[in-house]
CSV table of C-alpha atoms and ligand atoms in Angstrom, one decimal:
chain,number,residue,atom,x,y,z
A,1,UNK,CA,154.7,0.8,77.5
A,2,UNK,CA,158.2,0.2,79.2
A,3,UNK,CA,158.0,4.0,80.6
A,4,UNK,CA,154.6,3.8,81.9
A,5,UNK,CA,155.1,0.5,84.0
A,6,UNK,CA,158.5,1.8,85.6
A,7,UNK,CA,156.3,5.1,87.0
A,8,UNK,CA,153.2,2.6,88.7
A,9,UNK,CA,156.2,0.4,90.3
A,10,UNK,CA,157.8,3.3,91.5
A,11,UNK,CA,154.5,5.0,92.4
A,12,UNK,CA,153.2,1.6,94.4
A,13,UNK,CA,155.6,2.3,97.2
A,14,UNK,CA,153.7,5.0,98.4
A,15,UNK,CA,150.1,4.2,98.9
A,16,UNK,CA,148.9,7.8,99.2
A,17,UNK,CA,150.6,8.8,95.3
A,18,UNK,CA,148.2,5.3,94.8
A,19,UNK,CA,145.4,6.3,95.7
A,20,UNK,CA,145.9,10.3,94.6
A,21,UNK,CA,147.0,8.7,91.0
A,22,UNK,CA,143.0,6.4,91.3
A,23,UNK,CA,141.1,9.9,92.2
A,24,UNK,CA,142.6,11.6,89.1
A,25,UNK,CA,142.4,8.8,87.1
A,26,UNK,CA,138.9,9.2,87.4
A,27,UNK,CA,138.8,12.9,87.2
A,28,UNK,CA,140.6,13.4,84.2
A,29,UNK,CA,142.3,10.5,82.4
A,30,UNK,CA,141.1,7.1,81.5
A,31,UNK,CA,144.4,5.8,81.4
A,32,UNK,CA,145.4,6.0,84.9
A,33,UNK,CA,142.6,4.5,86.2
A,34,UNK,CA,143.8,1.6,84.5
A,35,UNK,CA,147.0,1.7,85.8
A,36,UNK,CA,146.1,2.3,89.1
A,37,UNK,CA,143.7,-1.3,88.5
A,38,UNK,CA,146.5,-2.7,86.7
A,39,UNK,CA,148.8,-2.0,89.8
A,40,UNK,CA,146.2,-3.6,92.1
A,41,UNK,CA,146.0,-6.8,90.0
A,42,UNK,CA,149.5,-7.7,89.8
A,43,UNK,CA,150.9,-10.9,91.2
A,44,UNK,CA,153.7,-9.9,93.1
A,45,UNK,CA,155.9,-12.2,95.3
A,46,UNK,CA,159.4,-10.8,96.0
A,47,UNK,CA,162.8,-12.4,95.5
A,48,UNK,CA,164.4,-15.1,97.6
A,49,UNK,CA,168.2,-14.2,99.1
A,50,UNK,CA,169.6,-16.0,95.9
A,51,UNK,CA,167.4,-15.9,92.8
A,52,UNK,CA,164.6,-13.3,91.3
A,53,UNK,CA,160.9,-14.6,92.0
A,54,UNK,CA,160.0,-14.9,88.2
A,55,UNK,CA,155.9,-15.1,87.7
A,56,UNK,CA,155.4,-17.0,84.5
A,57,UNK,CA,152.4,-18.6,82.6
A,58,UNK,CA,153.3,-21.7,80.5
A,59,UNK,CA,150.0,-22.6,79.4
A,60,UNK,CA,147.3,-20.9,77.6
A,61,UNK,CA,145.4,-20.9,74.0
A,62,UNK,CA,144.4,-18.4,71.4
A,63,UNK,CA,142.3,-18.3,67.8
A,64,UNK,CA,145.1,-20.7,66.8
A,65,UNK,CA,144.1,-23.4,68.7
A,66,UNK,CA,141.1,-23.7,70.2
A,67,UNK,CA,141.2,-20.1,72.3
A,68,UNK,CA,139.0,-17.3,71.7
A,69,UNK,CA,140.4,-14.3,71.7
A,70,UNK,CA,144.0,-13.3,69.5
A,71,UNK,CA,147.4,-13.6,70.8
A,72,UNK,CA,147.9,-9.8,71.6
A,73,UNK,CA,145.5,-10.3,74.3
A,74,UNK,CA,147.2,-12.9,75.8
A,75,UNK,CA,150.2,-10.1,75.9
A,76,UNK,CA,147.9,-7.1,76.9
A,77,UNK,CA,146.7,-9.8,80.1
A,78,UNK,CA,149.9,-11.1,80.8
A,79,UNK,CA,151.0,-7.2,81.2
A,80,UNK,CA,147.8,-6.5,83.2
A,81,UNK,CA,148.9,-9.1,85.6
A,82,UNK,CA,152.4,-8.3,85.6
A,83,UNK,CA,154.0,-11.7,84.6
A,84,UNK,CA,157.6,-11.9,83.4
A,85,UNK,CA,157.2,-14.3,80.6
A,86,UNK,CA,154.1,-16.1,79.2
A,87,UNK,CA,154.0,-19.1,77.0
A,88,UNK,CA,150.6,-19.3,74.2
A,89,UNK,CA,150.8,-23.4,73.8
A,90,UNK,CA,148.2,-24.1,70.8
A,91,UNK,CA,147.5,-27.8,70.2
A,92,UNK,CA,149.3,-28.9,67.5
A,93,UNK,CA,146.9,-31.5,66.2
A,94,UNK,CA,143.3,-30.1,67.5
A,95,UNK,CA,142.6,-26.6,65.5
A,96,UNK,CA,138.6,-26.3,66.1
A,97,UNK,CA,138.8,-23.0,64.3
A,98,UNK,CA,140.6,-24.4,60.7
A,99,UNK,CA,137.9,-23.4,58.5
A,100,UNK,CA,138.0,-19.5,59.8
A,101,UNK,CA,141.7,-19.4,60.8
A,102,UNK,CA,143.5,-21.8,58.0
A,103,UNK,CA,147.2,-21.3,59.0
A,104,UNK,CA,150.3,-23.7,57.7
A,105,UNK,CA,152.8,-21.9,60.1
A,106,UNK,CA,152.5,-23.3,63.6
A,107,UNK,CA,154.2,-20.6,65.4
A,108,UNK,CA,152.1,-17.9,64.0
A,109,UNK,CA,150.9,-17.5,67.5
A,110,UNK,CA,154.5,-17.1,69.1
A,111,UNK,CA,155.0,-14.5,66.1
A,112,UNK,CA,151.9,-12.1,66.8
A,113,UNK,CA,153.1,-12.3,70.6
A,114,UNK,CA,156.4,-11.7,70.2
A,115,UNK,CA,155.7,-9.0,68.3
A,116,UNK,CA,152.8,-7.3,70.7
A,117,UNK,CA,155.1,-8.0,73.6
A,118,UNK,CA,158.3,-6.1,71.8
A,119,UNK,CA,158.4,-2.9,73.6
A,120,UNK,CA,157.8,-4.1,77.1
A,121,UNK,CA,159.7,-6.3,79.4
A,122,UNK,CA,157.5,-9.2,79.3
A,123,UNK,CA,159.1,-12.5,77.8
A,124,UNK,CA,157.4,-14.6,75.4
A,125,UNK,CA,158.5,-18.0,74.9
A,126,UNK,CA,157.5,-20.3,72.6
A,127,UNK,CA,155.4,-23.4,72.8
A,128,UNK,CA,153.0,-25.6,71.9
A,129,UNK,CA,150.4,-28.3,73.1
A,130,UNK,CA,151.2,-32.1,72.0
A,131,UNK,CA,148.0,-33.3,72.1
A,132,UNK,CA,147.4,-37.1,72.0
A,133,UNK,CA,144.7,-39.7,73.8
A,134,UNK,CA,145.4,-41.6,77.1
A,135,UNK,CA,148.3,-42.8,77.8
A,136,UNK,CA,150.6,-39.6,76.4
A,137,UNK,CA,147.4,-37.3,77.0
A,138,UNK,CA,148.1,-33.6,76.8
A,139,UNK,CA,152.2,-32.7,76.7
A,140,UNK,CA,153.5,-29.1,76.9
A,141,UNK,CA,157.1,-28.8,75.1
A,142,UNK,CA,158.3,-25.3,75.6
A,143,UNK,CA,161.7,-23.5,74.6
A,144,UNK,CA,161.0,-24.9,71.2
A,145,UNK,CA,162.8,-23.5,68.3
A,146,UNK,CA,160.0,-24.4,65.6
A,147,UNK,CA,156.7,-25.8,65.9
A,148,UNK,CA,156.1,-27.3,62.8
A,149,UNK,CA,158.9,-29.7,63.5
A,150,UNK,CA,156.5,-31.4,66.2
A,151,UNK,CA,153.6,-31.6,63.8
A,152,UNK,CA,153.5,-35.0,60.8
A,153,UNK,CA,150.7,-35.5,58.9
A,154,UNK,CA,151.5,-38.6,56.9
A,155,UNK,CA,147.9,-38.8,54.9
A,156,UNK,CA,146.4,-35.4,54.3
A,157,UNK,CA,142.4,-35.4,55.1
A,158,UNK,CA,140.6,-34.6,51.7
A,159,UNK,CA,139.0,-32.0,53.0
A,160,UNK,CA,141.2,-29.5,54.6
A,161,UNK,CA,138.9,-27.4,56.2
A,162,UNK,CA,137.3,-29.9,58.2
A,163,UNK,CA,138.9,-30.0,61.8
A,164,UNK,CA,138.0,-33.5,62.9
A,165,UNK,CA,139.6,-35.2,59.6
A,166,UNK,CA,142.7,-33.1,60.2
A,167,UNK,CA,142.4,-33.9,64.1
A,168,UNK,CA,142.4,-37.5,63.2
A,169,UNK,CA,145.2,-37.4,60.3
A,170,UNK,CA,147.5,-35.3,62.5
A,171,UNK,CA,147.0,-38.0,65.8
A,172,UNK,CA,148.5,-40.6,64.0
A,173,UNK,CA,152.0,-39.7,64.4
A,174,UNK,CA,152.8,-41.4,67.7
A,175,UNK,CA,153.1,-38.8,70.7
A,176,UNK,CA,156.9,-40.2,71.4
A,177,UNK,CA,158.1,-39.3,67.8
A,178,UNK,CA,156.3,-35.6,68.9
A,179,UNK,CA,158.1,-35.7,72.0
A,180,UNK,CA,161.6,-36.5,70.3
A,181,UNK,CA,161.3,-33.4,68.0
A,182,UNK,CA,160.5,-31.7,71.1
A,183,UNK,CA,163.8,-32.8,72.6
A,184,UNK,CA,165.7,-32.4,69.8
A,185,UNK,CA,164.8,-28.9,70.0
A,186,UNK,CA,166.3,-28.6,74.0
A,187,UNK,CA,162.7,-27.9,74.7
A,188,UNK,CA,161.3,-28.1,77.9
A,189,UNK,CA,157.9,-31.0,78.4
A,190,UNK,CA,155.8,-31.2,81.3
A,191,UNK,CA,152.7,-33.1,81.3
A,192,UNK,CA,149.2,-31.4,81.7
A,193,UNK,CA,146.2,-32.1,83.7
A,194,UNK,CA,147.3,-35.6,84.3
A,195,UNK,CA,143.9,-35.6,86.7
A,196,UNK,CA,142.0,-34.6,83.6
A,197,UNK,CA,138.4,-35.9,84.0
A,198,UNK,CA,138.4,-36.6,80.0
A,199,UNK,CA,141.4,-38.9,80.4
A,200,UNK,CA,140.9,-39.9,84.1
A,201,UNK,CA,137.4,-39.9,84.9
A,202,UNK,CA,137.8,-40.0,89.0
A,203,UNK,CA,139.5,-37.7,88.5
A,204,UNK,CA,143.2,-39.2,90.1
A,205,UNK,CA,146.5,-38.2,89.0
A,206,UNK,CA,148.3,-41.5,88.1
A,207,UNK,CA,151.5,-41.9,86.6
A,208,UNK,CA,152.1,-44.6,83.5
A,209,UNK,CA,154.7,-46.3,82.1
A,210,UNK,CA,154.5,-43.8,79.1
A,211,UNK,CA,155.2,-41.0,80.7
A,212,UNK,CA,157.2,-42.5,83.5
A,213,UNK,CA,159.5,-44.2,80.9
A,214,UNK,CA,160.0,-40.7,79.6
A,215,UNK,CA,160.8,-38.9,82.8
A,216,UNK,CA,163.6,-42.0,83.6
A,217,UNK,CA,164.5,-41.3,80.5
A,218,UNK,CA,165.0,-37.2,80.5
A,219,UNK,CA,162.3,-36.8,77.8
A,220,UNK,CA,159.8,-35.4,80.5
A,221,UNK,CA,160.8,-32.7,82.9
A,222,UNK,CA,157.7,-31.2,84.8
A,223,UNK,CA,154.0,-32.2,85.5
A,224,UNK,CA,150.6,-29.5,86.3
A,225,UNK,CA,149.7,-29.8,89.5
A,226,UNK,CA,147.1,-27.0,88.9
A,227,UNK,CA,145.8,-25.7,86.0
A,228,UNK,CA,142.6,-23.6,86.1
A,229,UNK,CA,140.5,-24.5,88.4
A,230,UNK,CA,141.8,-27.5,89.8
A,231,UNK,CA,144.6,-28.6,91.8
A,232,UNK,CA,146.0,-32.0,92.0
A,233,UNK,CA,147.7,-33.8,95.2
A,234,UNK,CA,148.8,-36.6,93.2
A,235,UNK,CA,150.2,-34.9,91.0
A,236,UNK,CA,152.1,-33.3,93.4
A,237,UNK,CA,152.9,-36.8,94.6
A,238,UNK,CA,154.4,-37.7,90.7
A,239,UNK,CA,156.3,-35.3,90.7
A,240,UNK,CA,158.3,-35.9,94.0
A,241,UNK,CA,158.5,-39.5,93.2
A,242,UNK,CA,159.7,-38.3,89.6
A,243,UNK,CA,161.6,-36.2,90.0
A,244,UNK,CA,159.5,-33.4,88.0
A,245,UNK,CA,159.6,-29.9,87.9
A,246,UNK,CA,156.7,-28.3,89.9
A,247,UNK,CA,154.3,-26.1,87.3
A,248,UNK,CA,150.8,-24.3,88.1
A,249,UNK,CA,149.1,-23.0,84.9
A,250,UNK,CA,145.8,-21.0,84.0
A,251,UNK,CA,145.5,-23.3,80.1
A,252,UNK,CA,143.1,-19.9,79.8
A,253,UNK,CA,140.9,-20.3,76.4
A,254,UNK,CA,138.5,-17.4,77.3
A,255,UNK,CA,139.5,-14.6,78.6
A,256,UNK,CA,141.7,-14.2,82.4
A,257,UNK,CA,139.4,-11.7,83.2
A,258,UNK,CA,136.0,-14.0,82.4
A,259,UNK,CA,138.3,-16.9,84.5
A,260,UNK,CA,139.3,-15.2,87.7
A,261,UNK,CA,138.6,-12.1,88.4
A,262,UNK,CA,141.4,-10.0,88.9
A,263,UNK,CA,139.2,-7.1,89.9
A,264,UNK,CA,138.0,-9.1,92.6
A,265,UNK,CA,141.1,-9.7,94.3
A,266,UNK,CA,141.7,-12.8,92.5
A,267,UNK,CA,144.5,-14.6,90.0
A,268,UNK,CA,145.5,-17.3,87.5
A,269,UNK,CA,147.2,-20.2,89.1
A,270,UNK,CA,151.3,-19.5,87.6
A,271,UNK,CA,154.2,-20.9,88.2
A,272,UNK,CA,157.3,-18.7,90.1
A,273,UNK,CA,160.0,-19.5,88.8
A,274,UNK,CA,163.4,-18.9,90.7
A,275,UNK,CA,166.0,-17.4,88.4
A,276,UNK,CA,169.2,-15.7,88.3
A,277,UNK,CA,168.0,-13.6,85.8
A,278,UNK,CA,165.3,-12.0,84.2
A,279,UNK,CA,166.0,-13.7,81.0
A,280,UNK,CA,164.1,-16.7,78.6
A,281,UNK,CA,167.4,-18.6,79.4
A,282,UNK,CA,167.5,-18.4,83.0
A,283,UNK,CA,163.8,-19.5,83.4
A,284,UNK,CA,164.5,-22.1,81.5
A,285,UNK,CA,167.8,-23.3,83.3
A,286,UNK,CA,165.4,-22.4,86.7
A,287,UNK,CA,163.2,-25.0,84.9
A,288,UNK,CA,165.3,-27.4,84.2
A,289,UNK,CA,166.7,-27.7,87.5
A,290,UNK,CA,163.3,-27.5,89.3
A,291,UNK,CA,163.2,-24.0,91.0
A,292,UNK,CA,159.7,-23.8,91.1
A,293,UNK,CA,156.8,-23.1,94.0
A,294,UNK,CA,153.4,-23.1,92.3
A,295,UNK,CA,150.4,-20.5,93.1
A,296,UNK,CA,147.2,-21.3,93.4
A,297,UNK,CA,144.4,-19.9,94.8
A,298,UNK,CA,145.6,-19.0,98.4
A,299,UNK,CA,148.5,-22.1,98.3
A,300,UNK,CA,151.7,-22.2,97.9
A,301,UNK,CA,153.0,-25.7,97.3
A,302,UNK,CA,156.9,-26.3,96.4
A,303,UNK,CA,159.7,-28.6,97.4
A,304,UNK,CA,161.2,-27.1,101.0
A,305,UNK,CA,164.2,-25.9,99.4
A,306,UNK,CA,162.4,-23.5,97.1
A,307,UNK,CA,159.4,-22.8,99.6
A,308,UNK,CA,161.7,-22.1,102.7
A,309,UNK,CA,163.3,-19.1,100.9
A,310,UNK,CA,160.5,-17.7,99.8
A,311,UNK,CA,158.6,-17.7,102.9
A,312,UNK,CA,161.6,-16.2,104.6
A,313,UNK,CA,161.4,-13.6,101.7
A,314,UNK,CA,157.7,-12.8,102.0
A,315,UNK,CA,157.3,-13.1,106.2
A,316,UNK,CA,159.2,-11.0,108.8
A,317,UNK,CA,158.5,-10.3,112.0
A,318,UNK,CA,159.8,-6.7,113.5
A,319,UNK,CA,159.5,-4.0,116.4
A,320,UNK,CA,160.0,-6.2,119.8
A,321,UNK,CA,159.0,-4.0,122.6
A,322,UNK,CA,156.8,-4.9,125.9
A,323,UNK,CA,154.0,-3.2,127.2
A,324,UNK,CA,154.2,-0.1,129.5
A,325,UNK,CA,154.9,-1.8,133.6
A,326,UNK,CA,154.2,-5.8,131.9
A,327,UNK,CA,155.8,-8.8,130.0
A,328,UNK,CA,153.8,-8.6,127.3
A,329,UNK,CA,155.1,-8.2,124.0
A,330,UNK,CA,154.3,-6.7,121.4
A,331,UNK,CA,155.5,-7.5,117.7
A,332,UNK,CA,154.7,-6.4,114.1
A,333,UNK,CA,154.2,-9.4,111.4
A,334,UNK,CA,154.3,-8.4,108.3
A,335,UNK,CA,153.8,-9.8,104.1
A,336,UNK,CA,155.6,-8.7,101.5
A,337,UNK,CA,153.8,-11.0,98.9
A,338,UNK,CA,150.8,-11.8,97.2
A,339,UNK,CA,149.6,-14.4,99.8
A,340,UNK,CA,147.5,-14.0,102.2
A,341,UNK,CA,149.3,-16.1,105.1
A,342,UNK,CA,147.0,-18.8,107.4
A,343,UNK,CA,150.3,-19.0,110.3
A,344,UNK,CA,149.7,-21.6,113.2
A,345,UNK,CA,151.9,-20.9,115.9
A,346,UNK,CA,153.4,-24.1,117.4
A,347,UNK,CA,155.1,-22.9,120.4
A,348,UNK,CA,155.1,-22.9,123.9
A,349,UNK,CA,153.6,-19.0,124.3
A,350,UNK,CA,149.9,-18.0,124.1
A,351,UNK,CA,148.6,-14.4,122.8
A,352,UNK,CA,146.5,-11.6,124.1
A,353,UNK,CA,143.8,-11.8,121.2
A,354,UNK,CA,143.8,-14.9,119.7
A,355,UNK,CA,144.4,-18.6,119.8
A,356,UNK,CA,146.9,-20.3,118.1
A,357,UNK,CA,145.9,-19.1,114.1
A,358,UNK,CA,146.9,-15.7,113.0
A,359,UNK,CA,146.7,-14.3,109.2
A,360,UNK,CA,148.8,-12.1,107.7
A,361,UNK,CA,147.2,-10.2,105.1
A,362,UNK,CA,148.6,-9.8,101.6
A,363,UNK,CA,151.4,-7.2,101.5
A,364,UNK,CA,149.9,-6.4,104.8
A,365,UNK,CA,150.9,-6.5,108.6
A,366,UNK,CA,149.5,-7.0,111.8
A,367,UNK,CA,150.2,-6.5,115.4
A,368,UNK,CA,150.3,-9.2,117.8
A,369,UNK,CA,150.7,-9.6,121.8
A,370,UNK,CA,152.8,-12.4,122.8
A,371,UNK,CA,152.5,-13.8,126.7
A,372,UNK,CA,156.0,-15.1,127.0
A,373,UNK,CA,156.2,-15.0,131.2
A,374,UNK,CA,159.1,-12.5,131.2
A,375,UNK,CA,161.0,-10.2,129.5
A,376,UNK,CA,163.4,-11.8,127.2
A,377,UNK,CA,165.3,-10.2,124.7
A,378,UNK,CA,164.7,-12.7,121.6
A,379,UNK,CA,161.2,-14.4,121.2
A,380,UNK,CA,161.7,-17.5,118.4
A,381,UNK,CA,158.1,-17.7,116.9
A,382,UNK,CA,157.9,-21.2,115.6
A,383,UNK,CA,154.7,-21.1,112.9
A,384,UNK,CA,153.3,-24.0,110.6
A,385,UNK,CA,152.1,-22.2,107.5
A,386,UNK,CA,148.4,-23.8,106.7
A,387,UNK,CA,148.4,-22.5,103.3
A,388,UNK,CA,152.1,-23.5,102.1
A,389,UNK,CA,152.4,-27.2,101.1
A,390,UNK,CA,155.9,-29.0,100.5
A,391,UNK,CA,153.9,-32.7,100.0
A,392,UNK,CA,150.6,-33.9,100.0
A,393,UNK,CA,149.6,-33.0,103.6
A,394,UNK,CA,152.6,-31.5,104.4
A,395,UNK,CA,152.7,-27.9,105.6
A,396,UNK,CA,155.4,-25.7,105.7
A,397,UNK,CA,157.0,-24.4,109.2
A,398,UNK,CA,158.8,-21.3,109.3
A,399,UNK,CA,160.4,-19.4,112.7
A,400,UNK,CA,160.6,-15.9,112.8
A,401,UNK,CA,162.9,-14.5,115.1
A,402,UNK,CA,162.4,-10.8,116.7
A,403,UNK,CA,165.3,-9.1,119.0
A,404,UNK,CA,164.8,-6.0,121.2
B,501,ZN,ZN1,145.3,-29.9,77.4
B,502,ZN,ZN1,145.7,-26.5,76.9
């Protein structure tokens, strides 16, 4: 496995081996096809001046839970998609599938994994899913050592293959006793889909005093502010009041493919995570300290200390030279990431062939004329990035600087 992703990264630098390695694919060999698809699916954001651009998942479900498909295919699409590390968080106390899929050992999912994900460079760490009615909701602890410890079930159900008496027995234990095994265990907790129409039927993100006595208290550390489908401004808004790690999660039961069609250009929501390493520790240090900017969709939402860098990282602006006889200038924009970048420009000069919005395509570039009145030697391009958030309604402004 390890051997056959190093040759697609090396092979993705030139397109035309890309595209050669596609036409045999089809010719001959069903596995490079898949490679070739693999290598167009990736999410791929490169690393900031002082940390690697991690991808990670924390959130998702299999068969031991209240997914559908088994853990190795959580791997298998976590390596489709090229993430560093992956979390499978089953809910501890809701196990629709007990009567098919009778398991004492909660980290049976981590196990099968761990095991699938041995030979490649994808990290699996483990989790699990404290799962509780309003106020604690749905809580994430990851980092965990053993996820029995966060399961109690006082009073057994009679009738241990029936999932709703066990789902009742095993919500008894109170969420915070839950959340202090988690801690005594160093793990990591962020809370999920605060906005959760189950839990918060308009659908509005708002903190309470359970979980914001346990972020005072350093028993909470992160919050979703996308999972799936849905993205939360107020939840974004939590966390900066908070204090809270950023996270953006697919919680995928079905399958990534079914979810969000990768073949189709598009992604699960996931967390980047910026590390100095490309280890379980350093993501979870990067965690801890709240190194995150979250993907979803076409956004990019992170605090401006972890946003700025990577924008820097992922925009440049190149090749100043002025048309033949004029003072027109022409520069080259381009995008080394995954995003597909909605720039405002917010300065005092106007362009030959557009107003003041210009995209820059994913790991793309584009051309653009600039009217600056003279030759000068430096142009400062000052742009507000429409698709880059650092607060609710709050966009991002980044100035790229090109020199003849
Ligand atoms: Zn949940
Ligand atoms: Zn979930």
């Amino acid at each position: 496995m390890i051997t056959i992703r190093l040759t697609v990264a090396r092979l993705a630098h030139g397109t035309m081996l890309v595209a050669s390695l596609l036409f045999a694919g089809s010719a001959h060999a069903h596995g490079n096809a898949s490679i070739a698809a693999n290598q167009a699916r990736a999410i791929e954001f490169p690393d900031t001046a002082d940390y690697q651009t991690l991808v990670v998942d924390l959130h998702t479900h299999s068969v031991f839970s209240d997914g559908h498909v088994w853990p190795k295919t959580r791997v298998e699409e976590a390596l489709r998609d090229q993430l560093d590390a992956l979390a499978i968080t089953e809910h501890l106390e809701y196990q629709p599938h007990l009567r098919d899929i009778p398991h004492l050992d909660r980290n049976r999912a981590y196990d099968i994994a761990a095991d699938a994900a041995k030979k490649t460079d994808l990290i699996v760490i483990r989790g699990s899913e404290i799962t509780r009615d309003y106020p604690a909701g749905h809580i994430n602890a990851v980092f965990i050592e053993d996820a029995n410890k966060l399961l109690k079930i006082e009073n057994p159900p009679s009738d241990s293959t029936s999932s709703a008496a066990f789902s009742r027995a095993a919500r008894k234990w109170p969420a915070q006793e839950a959340i202090k095994a988690a801690h005594a265990q160093n793990a990591f907790m962020f809370w999920n889909h605060p906005y959760w129409t189950r839990q918060s039927p308009d659908g509005i993100a708002r903190i309470n005093d359970f979980h914001a006595a346990n972020a005072r208290d350093g028993l909470l550390h992160g919050i979703e502010i996308a999972n799936g489908q849905t993205y939360s401004e107020e939840a974004l808004q939590i966390a900066l009041d908070n204090d809270l790690t950023l996270i953006g999660v697919s919680d995928v039961h079905d399958l990534i493919d079914w979810d969000y069609k990768p073949h189709e250009g598009g992604h699960r929501p996931v967390t980047l995570v910026f590390a100095k390493a490309k280890t379980a520790g350093a993501i979870k240090d990067a965690l801890f300290a709240g190194r995150t900017v979250v993907w979803f969709r076409n956004l990019l939402i992170g605090r401006e200390q972890h946003l700025q860098p990577l924008l820097q990282a992922s925009l440049s602006v190149s090749t100043l030279r002025y048309l033949n006889g004029t003072a027109v200038a022409e520069v080259v924009l381009s995008n080394a990431s995954d995003a597909a970048f909605e720039l405002r420009y917010n300065g005092d000069y106007t362009f030959m062939f557009s107003a003041d919005r210009i995209t820059v395509p994913a790991h793309g570039q584009i051309t653009v004329q600039i009217k600056p009145g003279k030759k000068l030697r430096t142009l400062d391009l000052p742009f507000v990035v429409e698709n880059a958030l650092t607060a609710p309604g709050k966009y991002a402004q980044l100035t790229l600087t090109v020199a003849r």
